[in-house]
Short mmCIF file of C-alpha atoms in Angstrom, two decimals:
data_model
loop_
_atom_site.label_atom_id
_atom_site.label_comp_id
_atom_site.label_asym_id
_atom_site.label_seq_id
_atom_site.Cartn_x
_atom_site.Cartn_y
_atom_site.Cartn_z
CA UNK A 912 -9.81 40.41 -23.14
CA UNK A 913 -10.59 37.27 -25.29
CA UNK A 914 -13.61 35.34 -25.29
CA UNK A 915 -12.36 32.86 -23.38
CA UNK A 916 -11.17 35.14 -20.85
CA UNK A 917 -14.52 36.68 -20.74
CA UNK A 918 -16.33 33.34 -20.19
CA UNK A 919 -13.89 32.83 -17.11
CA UNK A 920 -14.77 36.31 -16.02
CA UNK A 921 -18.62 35.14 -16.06
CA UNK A 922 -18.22 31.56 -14.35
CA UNK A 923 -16.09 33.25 -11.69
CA UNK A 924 -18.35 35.97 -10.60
CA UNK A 925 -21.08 33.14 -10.31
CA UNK A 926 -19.18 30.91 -8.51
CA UNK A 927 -17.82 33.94 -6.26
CA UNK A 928 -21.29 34.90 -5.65
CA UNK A 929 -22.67 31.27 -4.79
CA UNK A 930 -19.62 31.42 -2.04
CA UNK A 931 -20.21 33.99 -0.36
CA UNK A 932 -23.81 32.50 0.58
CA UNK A 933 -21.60 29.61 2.34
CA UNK A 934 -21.47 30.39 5.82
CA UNK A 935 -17.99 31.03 7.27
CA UNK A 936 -18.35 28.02 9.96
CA UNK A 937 -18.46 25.61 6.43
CA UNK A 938 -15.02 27.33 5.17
CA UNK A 939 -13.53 23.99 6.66
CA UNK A 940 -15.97 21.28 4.83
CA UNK A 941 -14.57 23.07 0.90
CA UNK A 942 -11.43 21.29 1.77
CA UNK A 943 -10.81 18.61 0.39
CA UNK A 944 -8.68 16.17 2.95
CA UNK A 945 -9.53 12.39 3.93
CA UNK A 946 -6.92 12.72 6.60
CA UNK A 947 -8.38 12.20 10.02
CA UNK A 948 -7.29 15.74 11.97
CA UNK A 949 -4.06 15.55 13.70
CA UNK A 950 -2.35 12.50 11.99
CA UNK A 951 0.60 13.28 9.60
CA UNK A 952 2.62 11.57 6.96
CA UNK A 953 4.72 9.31 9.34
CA UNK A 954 1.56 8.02 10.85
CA UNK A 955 -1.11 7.86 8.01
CA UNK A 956 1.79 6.05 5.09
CA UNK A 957 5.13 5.40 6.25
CA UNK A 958 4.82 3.67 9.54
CA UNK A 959 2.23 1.17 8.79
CA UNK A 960 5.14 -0.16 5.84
CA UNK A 961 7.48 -0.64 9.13
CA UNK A 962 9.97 2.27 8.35
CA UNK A 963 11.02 4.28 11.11
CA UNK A 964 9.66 8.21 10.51
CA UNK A 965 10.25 11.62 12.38
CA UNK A 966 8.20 14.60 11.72
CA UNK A 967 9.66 17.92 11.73
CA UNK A 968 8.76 21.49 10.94
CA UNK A 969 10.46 24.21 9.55
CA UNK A 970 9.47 28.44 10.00
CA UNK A 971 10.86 30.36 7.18
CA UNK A 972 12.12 33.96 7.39
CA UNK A 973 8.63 34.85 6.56
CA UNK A 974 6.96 32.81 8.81
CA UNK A 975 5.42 29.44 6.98
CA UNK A 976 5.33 26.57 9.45
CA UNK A 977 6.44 23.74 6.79
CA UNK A 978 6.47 19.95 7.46
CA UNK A 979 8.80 17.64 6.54
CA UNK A 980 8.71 13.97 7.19
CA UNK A 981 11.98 12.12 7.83
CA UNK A 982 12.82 8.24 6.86
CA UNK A 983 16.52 8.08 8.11
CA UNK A 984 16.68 4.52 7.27
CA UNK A 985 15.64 1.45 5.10
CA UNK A 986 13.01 -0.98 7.24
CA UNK A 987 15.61 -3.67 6.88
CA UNK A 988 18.53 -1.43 8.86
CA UNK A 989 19.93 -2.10 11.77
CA UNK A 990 19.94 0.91 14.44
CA UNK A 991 22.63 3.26 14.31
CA UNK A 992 23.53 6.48 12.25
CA UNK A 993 21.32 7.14 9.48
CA UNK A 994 23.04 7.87 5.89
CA UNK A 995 23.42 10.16 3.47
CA UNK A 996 20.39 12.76 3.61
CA UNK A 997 18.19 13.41 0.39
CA UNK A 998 15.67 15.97 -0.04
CA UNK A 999 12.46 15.41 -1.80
CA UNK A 1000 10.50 18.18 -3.51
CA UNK A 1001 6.88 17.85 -4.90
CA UNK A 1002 5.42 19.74 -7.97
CA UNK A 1003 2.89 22.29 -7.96
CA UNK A 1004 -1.22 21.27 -6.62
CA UNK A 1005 1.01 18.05 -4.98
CA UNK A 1006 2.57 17.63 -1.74
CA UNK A 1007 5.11 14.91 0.15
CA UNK A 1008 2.03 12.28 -0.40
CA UNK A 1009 3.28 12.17 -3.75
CA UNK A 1010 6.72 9.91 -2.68
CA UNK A 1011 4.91 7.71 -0.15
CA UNK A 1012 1.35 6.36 -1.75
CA UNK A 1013 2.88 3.26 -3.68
CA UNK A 1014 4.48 0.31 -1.85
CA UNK A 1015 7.96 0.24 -0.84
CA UNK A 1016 9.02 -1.45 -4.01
CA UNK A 1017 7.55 1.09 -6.53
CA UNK A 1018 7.81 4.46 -3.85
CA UNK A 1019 10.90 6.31 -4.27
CA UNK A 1020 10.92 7.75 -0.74
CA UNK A 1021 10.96 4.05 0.44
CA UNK A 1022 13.43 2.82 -2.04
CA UNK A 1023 16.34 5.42 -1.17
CA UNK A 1024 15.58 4.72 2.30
CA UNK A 1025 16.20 1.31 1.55
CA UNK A 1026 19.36 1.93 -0.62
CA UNK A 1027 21.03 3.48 2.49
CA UNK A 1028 19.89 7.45 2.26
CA UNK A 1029 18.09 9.44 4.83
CA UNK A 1030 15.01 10.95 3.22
CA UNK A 1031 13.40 14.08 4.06
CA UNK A 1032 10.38 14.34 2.37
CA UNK A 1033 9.09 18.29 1.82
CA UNK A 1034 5.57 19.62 2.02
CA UNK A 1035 4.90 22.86 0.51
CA UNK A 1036 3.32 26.12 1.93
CA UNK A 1037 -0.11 26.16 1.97
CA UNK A 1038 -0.58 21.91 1.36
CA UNK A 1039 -1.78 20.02 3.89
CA UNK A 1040 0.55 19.67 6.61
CA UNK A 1041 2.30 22.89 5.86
CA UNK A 1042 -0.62 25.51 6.26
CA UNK A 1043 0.32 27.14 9.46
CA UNK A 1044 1.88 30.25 9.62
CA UNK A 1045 3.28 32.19 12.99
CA UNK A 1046 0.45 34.84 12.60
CA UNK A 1047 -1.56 34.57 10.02
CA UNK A 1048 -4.46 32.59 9.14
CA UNK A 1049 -4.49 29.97 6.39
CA UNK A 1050 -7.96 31.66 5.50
CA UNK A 1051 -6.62 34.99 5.31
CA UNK A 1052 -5.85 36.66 2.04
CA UNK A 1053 -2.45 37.72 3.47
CA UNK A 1054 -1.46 34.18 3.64
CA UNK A 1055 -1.94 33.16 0.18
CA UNK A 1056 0.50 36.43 -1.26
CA UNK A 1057 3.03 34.68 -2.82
CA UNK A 1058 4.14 32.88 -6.08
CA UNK A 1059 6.77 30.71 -6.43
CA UNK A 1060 9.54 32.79 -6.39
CA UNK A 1061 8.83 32.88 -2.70
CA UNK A 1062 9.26 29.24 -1.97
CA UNK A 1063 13.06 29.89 -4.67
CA UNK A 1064 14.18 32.76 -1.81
CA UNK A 1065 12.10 31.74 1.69
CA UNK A 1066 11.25 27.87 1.55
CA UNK A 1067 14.33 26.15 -0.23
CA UNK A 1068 17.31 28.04 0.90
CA UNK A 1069 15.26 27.39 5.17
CA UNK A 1070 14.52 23.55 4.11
CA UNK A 1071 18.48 22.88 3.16
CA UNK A 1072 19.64 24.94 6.09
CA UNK A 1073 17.59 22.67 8.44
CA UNK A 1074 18.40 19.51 6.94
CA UNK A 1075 22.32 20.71 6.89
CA UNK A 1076 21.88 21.96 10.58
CA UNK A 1077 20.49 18.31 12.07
CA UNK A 1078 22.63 16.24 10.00
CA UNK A 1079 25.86 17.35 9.99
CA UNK A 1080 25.77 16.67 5.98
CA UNK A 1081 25.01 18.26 2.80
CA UNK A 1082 21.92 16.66 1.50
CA UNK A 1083 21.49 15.47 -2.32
CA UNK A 1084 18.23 17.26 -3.53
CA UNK A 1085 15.35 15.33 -5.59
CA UNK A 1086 12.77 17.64 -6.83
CA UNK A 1087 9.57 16.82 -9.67
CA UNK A 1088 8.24 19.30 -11.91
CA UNK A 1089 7.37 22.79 -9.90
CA UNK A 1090 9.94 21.34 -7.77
CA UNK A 1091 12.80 21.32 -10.38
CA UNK A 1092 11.70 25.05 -11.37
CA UNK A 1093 12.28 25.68 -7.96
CA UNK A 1094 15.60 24.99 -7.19
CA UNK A 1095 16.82 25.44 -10.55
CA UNK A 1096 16.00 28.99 -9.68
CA UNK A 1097 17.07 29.11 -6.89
CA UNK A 1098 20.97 27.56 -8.17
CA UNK A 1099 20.63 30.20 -11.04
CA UNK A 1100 20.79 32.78 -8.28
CA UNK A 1101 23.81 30.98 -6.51
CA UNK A 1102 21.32 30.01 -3.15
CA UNK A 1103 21.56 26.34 -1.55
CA UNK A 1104 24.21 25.10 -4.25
CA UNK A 1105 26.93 25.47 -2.48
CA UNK A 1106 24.92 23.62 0.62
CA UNK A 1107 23.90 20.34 -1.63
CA UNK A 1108 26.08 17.66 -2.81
CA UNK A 1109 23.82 17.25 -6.32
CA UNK A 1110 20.52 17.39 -7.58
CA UNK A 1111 18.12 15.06 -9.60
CA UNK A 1112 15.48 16.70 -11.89
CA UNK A 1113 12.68 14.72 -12.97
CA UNK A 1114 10.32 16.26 -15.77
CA UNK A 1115 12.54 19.31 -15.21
CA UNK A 1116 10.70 22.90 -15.90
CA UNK A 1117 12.45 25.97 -16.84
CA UNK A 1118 10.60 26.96 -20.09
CA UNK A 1119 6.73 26.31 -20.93
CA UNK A 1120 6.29 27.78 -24.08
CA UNK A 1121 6.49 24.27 -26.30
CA UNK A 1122 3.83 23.00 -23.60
CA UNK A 1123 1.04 21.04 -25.37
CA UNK A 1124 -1.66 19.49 -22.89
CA UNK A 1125 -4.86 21.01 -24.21
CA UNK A 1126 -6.31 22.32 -20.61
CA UNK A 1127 -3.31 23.96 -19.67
CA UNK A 1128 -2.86 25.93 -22.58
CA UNK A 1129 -6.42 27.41 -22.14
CA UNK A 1130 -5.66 28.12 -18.25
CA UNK A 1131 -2.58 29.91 -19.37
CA UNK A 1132 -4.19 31.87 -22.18
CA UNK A 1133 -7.06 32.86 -20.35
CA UNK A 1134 -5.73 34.69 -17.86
CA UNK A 1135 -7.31 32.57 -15.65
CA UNK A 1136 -5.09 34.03 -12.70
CA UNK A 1137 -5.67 37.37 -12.90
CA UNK A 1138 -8.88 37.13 -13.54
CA UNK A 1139 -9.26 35.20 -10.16
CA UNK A 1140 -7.18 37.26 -8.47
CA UNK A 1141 -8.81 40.06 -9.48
CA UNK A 1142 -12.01 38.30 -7.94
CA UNK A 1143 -10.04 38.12 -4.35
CA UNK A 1144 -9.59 34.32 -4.97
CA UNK A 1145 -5.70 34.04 -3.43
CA UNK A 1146 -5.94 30.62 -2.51
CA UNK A 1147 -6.29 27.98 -5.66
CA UNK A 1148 -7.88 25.04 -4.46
CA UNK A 1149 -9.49 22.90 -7.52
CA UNK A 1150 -12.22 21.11 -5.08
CA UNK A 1151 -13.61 25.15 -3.74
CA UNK A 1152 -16.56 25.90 -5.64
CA UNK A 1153 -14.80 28.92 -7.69
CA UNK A 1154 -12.07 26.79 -8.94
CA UNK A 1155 -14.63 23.60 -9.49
CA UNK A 1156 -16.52 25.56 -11.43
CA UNK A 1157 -14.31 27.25 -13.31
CA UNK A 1158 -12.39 23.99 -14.21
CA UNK A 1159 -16.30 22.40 -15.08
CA UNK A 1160 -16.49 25.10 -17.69
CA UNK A 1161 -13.07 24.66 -19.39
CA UNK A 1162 -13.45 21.12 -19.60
CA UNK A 1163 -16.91 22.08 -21.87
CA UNK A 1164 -14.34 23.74 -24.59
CA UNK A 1165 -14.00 22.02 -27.81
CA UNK A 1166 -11.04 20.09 -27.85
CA UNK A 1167 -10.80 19.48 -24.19
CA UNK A 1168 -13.41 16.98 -22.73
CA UNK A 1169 -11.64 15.87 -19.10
CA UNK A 1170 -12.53 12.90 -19.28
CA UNK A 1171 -9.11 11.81 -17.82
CA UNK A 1172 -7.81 14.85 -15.86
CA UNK A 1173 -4.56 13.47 -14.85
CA UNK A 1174 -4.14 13.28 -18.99
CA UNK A 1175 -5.47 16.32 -19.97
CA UNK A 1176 -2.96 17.30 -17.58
CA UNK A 1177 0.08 15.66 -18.39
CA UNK A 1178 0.40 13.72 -21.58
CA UNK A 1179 -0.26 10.05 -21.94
CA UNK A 1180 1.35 8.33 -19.40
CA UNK A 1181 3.30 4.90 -20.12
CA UNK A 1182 2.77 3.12 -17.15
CA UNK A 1183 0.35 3.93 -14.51
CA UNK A 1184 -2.24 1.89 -13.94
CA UNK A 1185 -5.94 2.25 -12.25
CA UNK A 1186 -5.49 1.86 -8.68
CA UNK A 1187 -2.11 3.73 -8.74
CA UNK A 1188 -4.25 6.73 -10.50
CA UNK A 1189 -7.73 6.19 -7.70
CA UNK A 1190 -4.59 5.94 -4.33
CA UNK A 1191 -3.24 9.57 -6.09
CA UNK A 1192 -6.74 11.26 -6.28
CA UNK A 1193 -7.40 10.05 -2.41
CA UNK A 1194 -4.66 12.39 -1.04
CA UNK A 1195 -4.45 15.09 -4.22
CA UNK A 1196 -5.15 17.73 -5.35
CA UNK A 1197 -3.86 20.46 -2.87
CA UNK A 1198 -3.88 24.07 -2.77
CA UNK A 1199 -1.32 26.33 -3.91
CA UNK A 1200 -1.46 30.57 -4.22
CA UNK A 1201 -3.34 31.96 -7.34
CA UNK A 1202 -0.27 34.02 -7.61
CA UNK A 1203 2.07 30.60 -8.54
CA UNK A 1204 -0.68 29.43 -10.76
CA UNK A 1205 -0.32 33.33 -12.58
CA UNK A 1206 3.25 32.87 -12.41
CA UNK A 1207 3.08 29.11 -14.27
CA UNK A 1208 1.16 30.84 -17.10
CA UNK A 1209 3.05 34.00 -17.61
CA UNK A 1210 5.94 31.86 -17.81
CA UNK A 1211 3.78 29.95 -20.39
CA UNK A 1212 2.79 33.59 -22.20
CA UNK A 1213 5.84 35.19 -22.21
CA UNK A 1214 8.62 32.01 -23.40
CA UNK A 1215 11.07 33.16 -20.47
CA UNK A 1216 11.71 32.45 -17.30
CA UNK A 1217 11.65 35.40 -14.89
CA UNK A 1218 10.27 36.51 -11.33
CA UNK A 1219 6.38 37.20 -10.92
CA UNK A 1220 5.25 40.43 -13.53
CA UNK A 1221 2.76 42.67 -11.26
CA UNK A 1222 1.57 43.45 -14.65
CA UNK A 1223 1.99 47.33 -14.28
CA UNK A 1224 5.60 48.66 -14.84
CA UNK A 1225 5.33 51.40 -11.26
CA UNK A 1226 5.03 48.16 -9.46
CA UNK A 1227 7.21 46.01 -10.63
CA UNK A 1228 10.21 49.40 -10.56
CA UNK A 1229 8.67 49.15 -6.77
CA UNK A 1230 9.54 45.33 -6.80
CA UNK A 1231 12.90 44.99 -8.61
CA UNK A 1232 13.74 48.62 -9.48
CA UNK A 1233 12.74 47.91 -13.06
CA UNK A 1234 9.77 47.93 -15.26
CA UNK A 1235 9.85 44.19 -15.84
CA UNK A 1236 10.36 41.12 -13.96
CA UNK A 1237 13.90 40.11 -13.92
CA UNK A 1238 14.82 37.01 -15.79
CA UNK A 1239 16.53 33.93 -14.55
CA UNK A 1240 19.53 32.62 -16.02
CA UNK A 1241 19.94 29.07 -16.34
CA UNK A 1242 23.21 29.45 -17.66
CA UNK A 1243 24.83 30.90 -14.46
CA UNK A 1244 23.98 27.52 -12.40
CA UNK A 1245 27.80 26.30 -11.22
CA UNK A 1246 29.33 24.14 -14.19
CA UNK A 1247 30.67 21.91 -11.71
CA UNK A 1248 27.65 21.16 -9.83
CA UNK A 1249 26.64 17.73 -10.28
CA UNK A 1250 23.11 17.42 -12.26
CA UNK A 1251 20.71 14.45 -13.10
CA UNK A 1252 18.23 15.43 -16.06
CA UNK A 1253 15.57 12.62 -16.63
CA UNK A 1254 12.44 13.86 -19.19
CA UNK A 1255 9.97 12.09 -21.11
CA UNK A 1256 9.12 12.33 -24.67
CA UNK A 1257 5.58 12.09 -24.17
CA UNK A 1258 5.18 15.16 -21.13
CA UNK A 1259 3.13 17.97 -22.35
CA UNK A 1260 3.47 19.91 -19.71
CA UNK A 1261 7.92 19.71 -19.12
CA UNK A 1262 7.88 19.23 -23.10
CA UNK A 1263 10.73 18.05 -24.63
CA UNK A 1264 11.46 21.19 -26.96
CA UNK A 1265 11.23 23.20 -23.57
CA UNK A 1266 13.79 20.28 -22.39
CA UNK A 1267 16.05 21.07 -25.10
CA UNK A 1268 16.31 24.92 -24.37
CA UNK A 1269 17.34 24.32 -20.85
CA UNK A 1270 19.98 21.86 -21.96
CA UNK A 1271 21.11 24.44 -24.33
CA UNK A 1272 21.64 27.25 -21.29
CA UNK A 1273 23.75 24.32 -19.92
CA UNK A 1274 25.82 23.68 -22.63
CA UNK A 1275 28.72 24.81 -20.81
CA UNK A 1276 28.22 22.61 -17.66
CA UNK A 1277 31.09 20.17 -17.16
CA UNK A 1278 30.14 17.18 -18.93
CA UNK A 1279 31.47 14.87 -16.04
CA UNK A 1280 29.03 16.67 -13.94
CA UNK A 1281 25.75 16.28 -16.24
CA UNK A 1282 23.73 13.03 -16.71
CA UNK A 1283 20.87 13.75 -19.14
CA UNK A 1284 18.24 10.58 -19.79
CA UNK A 1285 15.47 10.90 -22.50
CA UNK A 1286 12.74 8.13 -21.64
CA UNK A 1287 10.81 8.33 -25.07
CA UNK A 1288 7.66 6.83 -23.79
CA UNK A 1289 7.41 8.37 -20.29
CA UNK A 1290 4.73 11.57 -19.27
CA UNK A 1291 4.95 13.28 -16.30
CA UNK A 1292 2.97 11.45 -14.16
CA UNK A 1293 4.78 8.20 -14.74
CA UNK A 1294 8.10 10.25 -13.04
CA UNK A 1295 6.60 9.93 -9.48
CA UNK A 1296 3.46 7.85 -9.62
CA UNK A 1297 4.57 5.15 -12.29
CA UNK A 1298 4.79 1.63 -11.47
CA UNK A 1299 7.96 0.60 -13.54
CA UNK A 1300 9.65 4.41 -12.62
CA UNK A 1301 11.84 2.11 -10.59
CA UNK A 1302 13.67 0.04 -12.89
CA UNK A 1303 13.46 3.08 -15.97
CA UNK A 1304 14.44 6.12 -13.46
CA UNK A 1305 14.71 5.33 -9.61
CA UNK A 1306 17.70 2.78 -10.15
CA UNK A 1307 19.60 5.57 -12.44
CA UNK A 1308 18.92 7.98 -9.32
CA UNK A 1309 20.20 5.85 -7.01
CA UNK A 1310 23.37 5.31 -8.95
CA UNK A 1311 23.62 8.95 -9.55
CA UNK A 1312 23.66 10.33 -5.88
CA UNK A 1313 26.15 7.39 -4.63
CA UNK A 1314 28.54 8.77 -7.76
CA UNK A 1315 28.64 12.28 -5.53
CA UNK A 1316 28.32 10.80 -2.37
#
């Protein structure tokens, strides 16, 4: 163990001590939310922009009650049928707040709805509108034990079932950052690509070992995960007082002074400006599992892409009937499967040398059936939160899923 890892180790225990003096009545108060109880999506952004909005849930084979929010047309449309359906997927510490915060004219959720799509807009396990579960309690230790590959087999595959099911249609797919690792995952494996028409990958992630932003790498490398697993921390929540802490500490390390967390982050973003940035931090950060986080960083560690490593070889034989993780091949996702690639030369978190090895597993894709765009001066923020996204990225979208339409 490192000295950086032992430093973690040392805030933790602190901060794990200092919580368990918090009675268990003020559990509720750590969270952060500035959503009145009881009002969703539809209600709290998209209504008051006059769209029309449904909200619907979704129980996964292993029992997550997950929200979606449905625009099934533009605010202009006339009544009647909505279009094609499109499914939105946030990144990781996000959740569906991330498509609806800007106005119509700079939000993609609004502006596919407006280009003729129906949108169904996804909220992950364990985020704010998706933390029920049919028995246990989002409190509960139990609830938190997963990683991501849970949301590739369980979440995706039940999200593009349900959207199939009530629409009569295979839905395009849209996912952004954790949400690209996701299904590209998931089509490596052969689920939910024969049940989508295409799928658009901003800031796509499949590798993390070129990834740069300073506060990241030290998560990764000090085994921040497992060290808060170890400490019985299964839910990772940056505004609880072990995570807060934790992240107060890092930020202290030469090199890294947080001054801008959003930049730290995710590179230097071209065009987001102030209020865009304060509207984000009103609704974000949300919680994911520690496991995901120790997932994101052994994928970081390690240079490949492969399910969750228990760390000790009996369990992971237990797991996948081998002493390591099985890896995911990027290469096996269907050649003919139509897929939009847009990255940023200025991410540090989807790099672009990490960019170039995924492209490289795809080398054999059909050409006719790949659209790749390189956005020099774009981070990954300015995929989903940037005020000219629309005219450098939405547009191309747009154009891309009425192509496969």
């Amino acid at each position: 163990m490192g000295p950086a890892a032992v430093v973690v180790l040392i805030i933790l225990c602190a901060a794990a001590a200092a919580e368990a003096r918090v009675p268990a009545g003020h559990l509720a108060t750590r969270r952060r939310d500035s959503v009145p109880a009881g009002v969703g999506a539809c209600a709290l952004a998209v209504a008051p922009f006059g769209y029309p909005c449904e909200e619907h849930t979704v129980t996964t084979v292993d029992g997550y009650i997950l929200s979606l929010q449905r625009i099934p047309r533009g605010r202009r449309a006339s009544g009647g049928g909505a279009g094609q359906p499109v499914l939105l997927q946030h990144g990781v510490l996000t959740d569906g707040m991330t498509w609806l915060l800007s106005s119509p004219e700079e939000s993609l959720a609004y502006i596919l709805a407006d280009s003729g799509f129906d949108v169904w807009v996804v909220n992950n396990r364990g985020t704010r509108w998706s933390s029920r579960h049919v028995s246990l309690d989002s409190y509960s230790r139990r609830y938190w034990d997963w990683s991501w590959d849970d949301l590739v087999v369980n979440d995706m595959p039940s999200l593009v079932d349900y959207v199939c099911s009530h629409t009569g249609q295979k839905p395009h797919f849209l996912g952004h950052s954790m949400g690209t690792l996701v299904a590209l995952a998931a089509f490596s494996e052969g689920r939910t690509v024969d049940k989508l028409k295409s799928a658009a990958l901003l800031t796509p992630v499949a590798y993390l070992s070129h990834m740069t932003t300073p506060l990241g790498i030290l998560l990764a490398k000090a085994f921040v995960g497992e060290l808060i697993t170890i400490l019985g921390v299964a839910e990772f929540n940056p505004v609880t007082p072990a995570v807060a802490s934790l992240f107060k500490e890092l930020c202290r390390h030469p090199g890294t002074n947080c001054y801008d967390l959003l930049r730290d982050f995710t590179g230097e973003n071209y065009c987001l400006n102030s209020s865009a940035v304060d509207v984000f931090l009103q609704y974000e950060p949300q919680p994911t599992s520690t496991k995901t986080m120790v997932h994101l960083a052994q994928t970081f560690r390690d240079g490949v892409l492969s399910k969750y490593d228990y760390m000790w070889p009996g369990v992971n034989v237990e797991k996948y009937g081998q002493p390591d993780p099985p890896a995911y091949n990027m290469s096996n996702i269907p050649a003919a499967f139509p897929l939009f690639l847009s990255y940023g030369g200025r991410d540090e978190l989807a790099d672009p040398g990490d960019v170039g090895r995924l492209l490289g597993d795809l080398r054999g894709h059909d050409p006719d059936r790949l659209t790749v765009q390189y956005l020099e001066q774009f981070a990954h923020a300015d995929f989903v939160i940037g005020t000219c996204a629309k005219d450098y990225v939405y547009n191309h979208v747009v154009s891309f899923f009425n192509r496969f339409n």
